[in-house]
Amino acid sequence: MAAPVRVAAVAPFQELAQAWGQAASIQVKVQPFELSQAIRQVAGRKFDFALVPGSLLPGHRAFLEASPAKRVVSVEVGWETLAPIVHPGNPIKSLPEQMARDLIASESCVNGAELPRDWGALLDEPSMKGRRVEALLPPDKSPAGKALKTLVLPNCAVRTGAQRVSSDAAIERAVARNPLALGWVHRLRYIGQARVLPIVAGGNVEAATANPEALARGWYPFGRKVLLVTNEEPAPDGDAGRYLRFVRSEAGQREVRRLGFTPVWLRAQ
């Protein structure tokens, strides 16, 4: 029996690495690692691929190419994103990027200045005056919580009083019951009862949600790339080569979307 394709995956991408293998009928061994350790596993040829978030840093690339000299193969397979959600009956249509951050940020991030916390002030809606925004966030140590810290509040603590909720599904259920809630979710496959709130990024005029074009053009700010990395192009007729071809295919992109991440590209259905 052939050895399985070995993938060192940073949380929360283990499920995605396994799903590609199942969909392509390829045996895959997936093991979780922190980012630097995942890169080291591939550099030492203990694993065939690393599935990691963000851009490949110069130090990681140098390590992969070090000994023996190799040509790094880095495939953009999708985007990891976070998105704010609100009750379907909430009249707010979109949020400016900085406002989205400020609504869940600690006062200490702006030297104690008063931050927006009131739906009435945000909406200019008399019926919502004095109704405080109730922030529902993923657990601090979870993959979603770590992504929130990296993508939404990179240099800032979470506001006092924000509620930590166990999962995307639990956050959505709570938001669907509470018109005052503002939830942040990680994997959008779950969202159906609440409404995803578009974001106006930077100096843009139009609001955008986390779709492939908006992420690629910088119109949606709360996302980072997901990369499949190896330091040697696998033989095309071997299982590792077949796995890489599947990941790059339209079927591979469908798995990305099915598991709640955003594809790099995908034809209209």
GROMACS .gro file of C-alpha atoms in nm:
model
  269
    1MET     CA    1   0.000   0.000   0.000
    2ALA     CA    2   0.131   0.346  -0.093
    3ALA     CA    3   0.225   0.583   0.188
    4PRO     CA    4  -0.034   0.855   0.256
    5VAL     CA    5   0.016   1.214   0.150
    6ARG     CA    6   0.135   1.396   0.462
    7VAL     CA    7  -0.001   1.744   0.539
    8ALA     CA    8   0.114   1.961   0.831
    9ALA     CA    9  -0.186   2.189   0.887
   10VAL     CA   10  -0.225   2.497   1.103
   11ALA     CA   11  -0.560   2.513   1.286
   12PRO     CA   12  -0.834   2.544   1.162
   13PHE     CA   13  -0.729   2.394   0.827
   14GLN     CA   14  -0.695   2.025   0.922
   15GLU     CA   15  -1.051   1.952   0.813
   16LEU     CA   16  -0.990   2.114   0.474
   17ALA     CA   17  -0.670   1.915   0.413
   18GLN     CA   18  -0.856   1.593   0.495
   19ALA     CA   19  -1.158   1.687   0.283
   20TRP     CA   20  -0.942   1.732  -0.028
   21GLY     CA   21  -0.804   1.383   0.016
   22GLN     CA   22  -1.147   1.228   0.063
   23ALA     CA   23  -1.293   1.411  -0.237
   24ALA     CA   24  -0.999   1.304  -0.457
   25SER     CA   25  -0.990   0.945  -0.319
   26ILE     CA   26  -0.634   0.993  -0.195
   27GLN     CA   27  -0.517   0.868   0.144
   28VAL     CA   28  -0.402   1.164   0.352
   29LYS     CA   29  -0.237   1.194   0.693
   30VAL     CA   30  -0.308   1.534   0.850
   31GLN     CA   31  -0.139   1.654   1.168
   32PRO     CA   32  -0.180   1.992   1.344
   33PHE     CA   33   0.118   2.224   1.395
   34GLU     CA   34   0.187   2.586   1.473
   35LEU     CA   35   0.294   2.790   1.168
   36SER     CA   36   0.673   2.773   1.206
   37GLN     CA   37   0.662   2.405   1.297
   38ALA     CA   38   0.448   2.325   0.993
   39ILE     CA   39   0.706   2.492   0.769
   40ARG     CA   40   0.987   2.298   0.940
   41GLN     CA   41   0.809   1.968   0.881
   42VAL     CA   42   0.802   2.036   0.507
   43ALA     CA   43   1.158   2.172   0.497
   44GLY     CA   44   1.280   1.851   0.661
   45ARG     CA   45   1.071   1.640   0.419
   46LYS     CA   46   0.885   1.481   0.709
   47PHE     CA   47   0.563   1.607   0.549
   48ASP     CA   48   0.475   1.664   0.184
   49PHE     CA   49   0.280   1.987   0.233
   50ALA     CA   50   0.209   2.259   0.488
   51LEU     CA   51  -0.133   2.425   0.492
   52VAL     CA   52  -0.084   2.765   0.652
   53PRO     CA   53  -0.245   3.112   0.681
   54GLY     CA   54  -0.108   3.442   0.554
   55SER     CA   55   0.176   3.524   0.318
   56LEU     CA   56   0.493   3.316   0.319
   57LEU     CA   57   0.746   3.523   0.515
   58PRO     CA   58   1.104   3.566   0.384
   59GLY     CA   59   1.239   3.368   0.680
   60HIS     CA   60   1.007   3.077   0.608
   61ARG     CA   61   1.095   3.083   0.238
   62ALA     CA   62   1.468   3.088   0.316
   63PHE     CA   63   1.427   2.796   0.553
   64LEU     CA   64   1.239   2.595   0.289
   65GLU     CA   65   1.508   2.665   0.028
   66ALA     CA   66   1.808   2.621   0.258
   67SER     CA   67   1.939   2.265   0.232
   68PRO     CA   68   1.933   2.124  -0.021
   69ALA     CA   69   1.834   2.419  -0.240
   70LYS     CA   70   1.475   2.373  -0.354
   71ARG     CA   71   1.218   2.567  -0.552
   72VAL     CA   72   0.935   2.656  -0.317
   73VAL     CA   73   0.586   2.581  -0.449
   74SER     CA   74   0.323   2.801  -0.281
   75VAL     CA   75  -0.039   2.767  -0.396
   76GLU     CA   76  -0.306   3.015  -0.288
   77VAL     CA   77  -0.601   2.790  -0.209
   78GLY     CA   78  -0.845   3.023  -0.035
   79TRP     CA   79  -0.904   3.293   0.224
   80GLU     CA   80  -0.965   3.275   0.597
   81THR     CA   81  -1.207   3.553   0.692
   82LEU     CA   82  -1.410   3.697   0.976
   83ALA     CA   83  -1.740   3.875   0.932
   84PRO     CA   84  -1.981   4.069   1.154
   85ILE     CA   85  -2.342   3.949   1.163
   86VAL     CA   86  -2.660   4.115   1.290
   87HIS     CA   87  -3.024   4.027   1.350
   88PRO     CA   88  -3.223   4.020   1.021
   89GLY     CA   89  -3.446   4.299   1.154
   90ASN     CA   90  -3.158   4.532   1.240
   91PRO     CA   91  -3.183   4.827   0.993
   92ILE     CA   92  -2.807   4.887   0.969
   93LYS     CA   93  -2.687   4.830   0.611
   94SER     CA   94  -2.306   4.831   0.647
   95LEU     CA   95  -2.020   4.936   0.875
   96PRO     CA   96  -1.704   5.136   0.804
   97GLU     CA   97  -1.394   4.925   0.869
   98GLN     CA   98  -1.270   5.129   1.165
   99MET     CA   99  -1.616   5.141   1.321
  100ALA     CA  100  -1.639   4.762   1.299
  101ARG     CA  101  -1.312   4.741   1.493
  102ASP     CA  102  -1.407   5.010   1.745
  103LEU     CA  103  -1.737   4.843   1.836
  104ILE     CA  104  -1.551   4.550   1.994
  105ALA     CA  105  -1.228   4.727   2.100
  106SER     CA  106  -1.117   4.815   2.451
  107GLU     CA  107  -1.121   5.182   2.552
  108SER     CA  108  -0.749   5.149   2.628
  109CYS     CA  109  -0.684   5.120   2.253
  110VAL     CA  110  -0.766   5.488   2.205
  111ASN     CA  111  -0.627   5.627   2.532
  112GLY     CA  112  -0.960   5.610   2.709
  113ALA     CA  113  -1.158   5.801   2.446
  114GLU     CA  114  -1.528   5.725   2.420
  115LEU     CA  115  -1.591   5.455   2.159
  116PRO     CA  116  -1.924   5.391   1.983
  117ARG     CA  117  -2.138   5.143   2.174
  118ASP     CA  118  -2.493   5.259   2.096
  119TRP     CA  119  -2.709   5.141   1.804
  120GLY     CA  120  -2.900   5.470   1.812
  121ALA     CA  121  -2.583   5.670   1.746
  122LEU     CA  122  -2.481   5.435   1.465
  123LEU     CA  123  -2.819   5.432   1.295
  124ASP     CA  124  -2.959   5.777   1.374
  125GLU     CA  125  -3.267   5.578   1.465
  126PRO     CA  126  -3.478   5.715   1.757
  127SER     CA  127  -3.618   5.371   1.840
  128MET     CA  128  -3.263   5.240   1.896
  129LYS     CA  129  -3.143   5.534   2.108
  130GLY     CA  130  -2.970   5.415   2.422
  131ARG     CA  131  -2.970   5.052   2.306
  132ARG     CA  132  -2.617   4.927   2.353
  133VAL     CA  133  -2.443   4.705   2.102
  134GLU     CA  134  -2.406   4.358   2.255
  135ALA     CA  135  -2.086   4.205   2.118
  136LEU     CA  136  -2.072   3.825   2.076
  137LEU     CA  137  -1.724   3.693   1.998
  138PRO     CA  138  -1.554   3.354   1.955
  139PRO     CA  139  -1.350   3.208   2.244
  140ASP     CA  140  -1.015   3.380   2.289
  141LYS     CA  141  -0.799   3.066   2.248
  142SER     CA  142  -0.998   2.909   1.963
  143PRO     CA  143  -0.882   2.932   1.598
  144ALA     CA  144  -1.162   3.183   1.539
  145GLY     CA  145  -1.058   3.388   1.843
  146LYS     CA  146  -0.695   3.393   1.730
  147ALA     CA  147  -0.803   3.499   1.381
  148LEU     CA  148  -1.014   3.780   1.533
  149LYS     CA  149  -0.710   3.909   1.719
  150THR     CA  150  -0.492   3.891   1.406
  151LEU     CA  151  -0.735   4.026   1.146
  152VAL     CA  152  -0.966   4.262   1.337
  153LEU     CA  153  -0.786   4.373   1.656
  154PRO     CA  154  -0.414   4.315   1.589
  155ASN     CA  155  -0.290   4.569   1.845
  156CYS     CA  156  -0.585   4.592   2.076
  157ALA     CA  157  -0.772   4.408   2.352
  158VAL     CA  158  -1.141   4.322   2.335
  159ARG     CA  159  -1.382   4.558   2.511
  160THR     CA  160  -1.504   4.484   2.862
  161GLY     CA  161  -1.845   4.318   2.856
  162ALA     CA  162  -1.806   4.141   2.523
  163GLN     CA  163  -1.947   3.791   2.551
  164ARG     CA  164  -1.746   3.489   2.435
  165VAL     CA  165  -1.963   3.227   2.264
  166SER     CA  166  -1.856   2.871   2.188
  167SER     CA  167  -1.894   2.847   1.808
  168ASP     CA  168  -2.006   3.019   1.487
  169ALA     CA  169  -2.335   2.832   1.504
  170ALA     CA  170  -2.396   2.938   1.865
  171ILE     CA  171  -2.311   3.300   1.782
  172GLU     CA  172  -2.556   3.297   1.492
  173ARG     CA  173  -2.835   3.148   1.704
  174ALA     CA  174  -2.780   3.414   1.970
  175VAL     CA  175  -2.777   3.696   1.713
  176ALA     CA  176  -3.093   3.562   1.548
  177ARG     CA  177  -3.271   3.597   1.884
  178ASN     CA  178  -3.131   3.937   1.980
  179PRO     CA  179  -3.184   4.256   1.770
  180LEU     CA  180  -2.913   4.434   1.973
  181ALA     CA  181  -2.640   4.177   1.909
  182LEU     CA  182  -2.335   4.215   1.688
  183GLY     CA  183  -2.164   3.879   1.635
  184TRP     CA  184  -1.835   3.793   1.469
  185VAL     CA  185  -1.816   3.462   1.284
  186HIS     CA  186  -1.529   3.276   1.127
  187ARG     CA  187  -1.659   3.017   0.881
  188LEU     CA  188  -1.953   3.140   0.679
  189ARG     CA  189  -2.096   2.799   0.588
  190TYR     CA  190  -2.318   2.822   0.896
  191ILE     CA  191  -2.482   3.159   0.836
  192GLY     CA  192  -2.850   3.147   0.742
  193GLN     CA  193  -3.054   3.282   1.035
  194ALA     CA  194  -2.862   3.609   1.077
  195ARG     CA  195  -2.743   3.867   0.824
  196VAL     CA  196  -2.379   3.918   0.724
  197LEU     CA  197  -2.293   4.288   0.746
  198PRO     CA  198  -2.093   4.437   0.455
  199ILE     CA  199  -1.784   4.645   0.537
  200VAL     CA  200  -1.666   4.972   0.382
  201ALA     CA  201  -1.287   4.929   0.378
  202GLY     CA  202  -1.042   5.217   0.411
  203GLY     CA  203  -1.124   5.500   0.173
  204ASN     CA  204  -1.371   5.296  -0.033
  205VAL     CA  205  -1.725   5.416  -0.093
  206GLU     CA  206  -1.895   5.083  -0.163
  207ALA     CA  207  -1.947   4.819   0.105
  208ALA     CA  208  -1.833   4.463   0.039
  209THR     CA  209  -1.866   4.117   0.188
  210ALA     CA  210  -1.597   3.848   0.189
  211ASN     CA  211  -1.600   3.732  -0.174
  212PRO     CA  212  -1.298   3.638  -0.391
  213GLU     CA  213  -1.283   3.965  -0.587
  214ALA     CA  214  -1.331   4.190  -0.282
  215LEU     CA  215  -1.058   4.008  -0.090
  216ALA     CA  216  -0.813   4.008  -0.382
  217ARG     CA  217  -0.865   4.381  -0.447
  218GLY     CA  218  -0.850   4.483  -0.080
  219TRP     CA  219  -1.215   4.586  -0.070
  220TYR     CA  220  -1.279   4.354   0.225
  221PRO     CA  221  -1.026   4.398   0.507
  222PHE     CA  222  -1.087   4.108   0.745
  223GLY     CA  223  -0.923   3.820   0.559
  224ARG     CA  224  -0.591   3.650   0.490
  225LYS     CA  225  -0.478   3.398   0.232
  226VAL     CA  226  -0.451   3.026   0.295
  227LEU     CA  227  -0.148   2.864   0.130
  228LEU     CA  228  -0.052   2.506   0.049
  229VAL     CA  229   0.328   2.500   0.057
  230THR     CA  230   0.597   2.249  -0.038
  231ASN     CA  231   0.967   2.284  -0.114
  232GLU     CA  232   0.969   2.044  -0.407
  233GLU     CA  233   0.724   2.001  -0.695
  234PRO     CA  234   0.584   1.649  -0.647
  235ALA     CA  235   0.595   1.388  -0.922
  236PRO     CA  236   0.278   1.439  -1.129
  237ASP     CA  237   0.187   1.069  -1.137
  238GLY     CA  238   0.225   1.016  -0.760
  239ASP     CA  239  -0.039   1.070  -0.492
  240ALA     CA  240   0.119   1.398  -0.380
  241GLY     CA  241   0.107   1.526  -0.739
  242ARG     CA  242  -0.255   1.416  -0.776
  243TYR     CA  243  -0.340   1.583  -0.445
  244LEU     CA  244  -0.183   1.911  -0.557
  245ARG     CA  245  -0.373   1.900  -0.889
  246PHE     CA  246  -0.700   1.844  -0.706
  247VAL     CA  247  -0.635   2.132  -0.466
  248ARG     CA  248  -0.582   2.361  -0.768
  249SER     CA  249  -0.897   2.240  -0.944
  250GLU     CA  250  -1.252   2.371  -0.941
  251ALA     CA  251  -1.355   2.069  -0.732
  252GLY     CA  252  -1.086   2.163  -0.480
  253GLN     CA  253  -1.222   2.518  -0.465
  254ARG     CA  254  -1.571   2.381  -0.399
  255GLU     CA  255  -1.433   2.203  -0.092
  256VAL     CA  256  -1.286   2.534   0.027
  257ARG     CA  257  -1.628   2.697   0.004
  258ARG     CA  258  -1.814   2.399   0.150
  259LEU     CA  259  -1.604   2.416   0.466
  260GLY     CA  260  -1.675   2.784   0.523
  261PHE     CA  261  -1.363   2.947   0.380
  262THR     CA  262  -1.362   3.178   0.077
  263PRO     CA  263  -1.228   3.035  -0.252
  264VAL     CA  264  -0.954   3.214  -0.443
  265TRP     CA  265  -1.163   3.168  -0.756
  266LEU     CA  266  -1.475   2.973  -0.841
  267ARG     CA  267  -1.697   2.978  -1.144
  268ALA     CA  268  -2.058   3.081  -1.093
  269GLN     CA  269  -2.286   2.792  -1.007
   0.00000   0.00000   0.00000
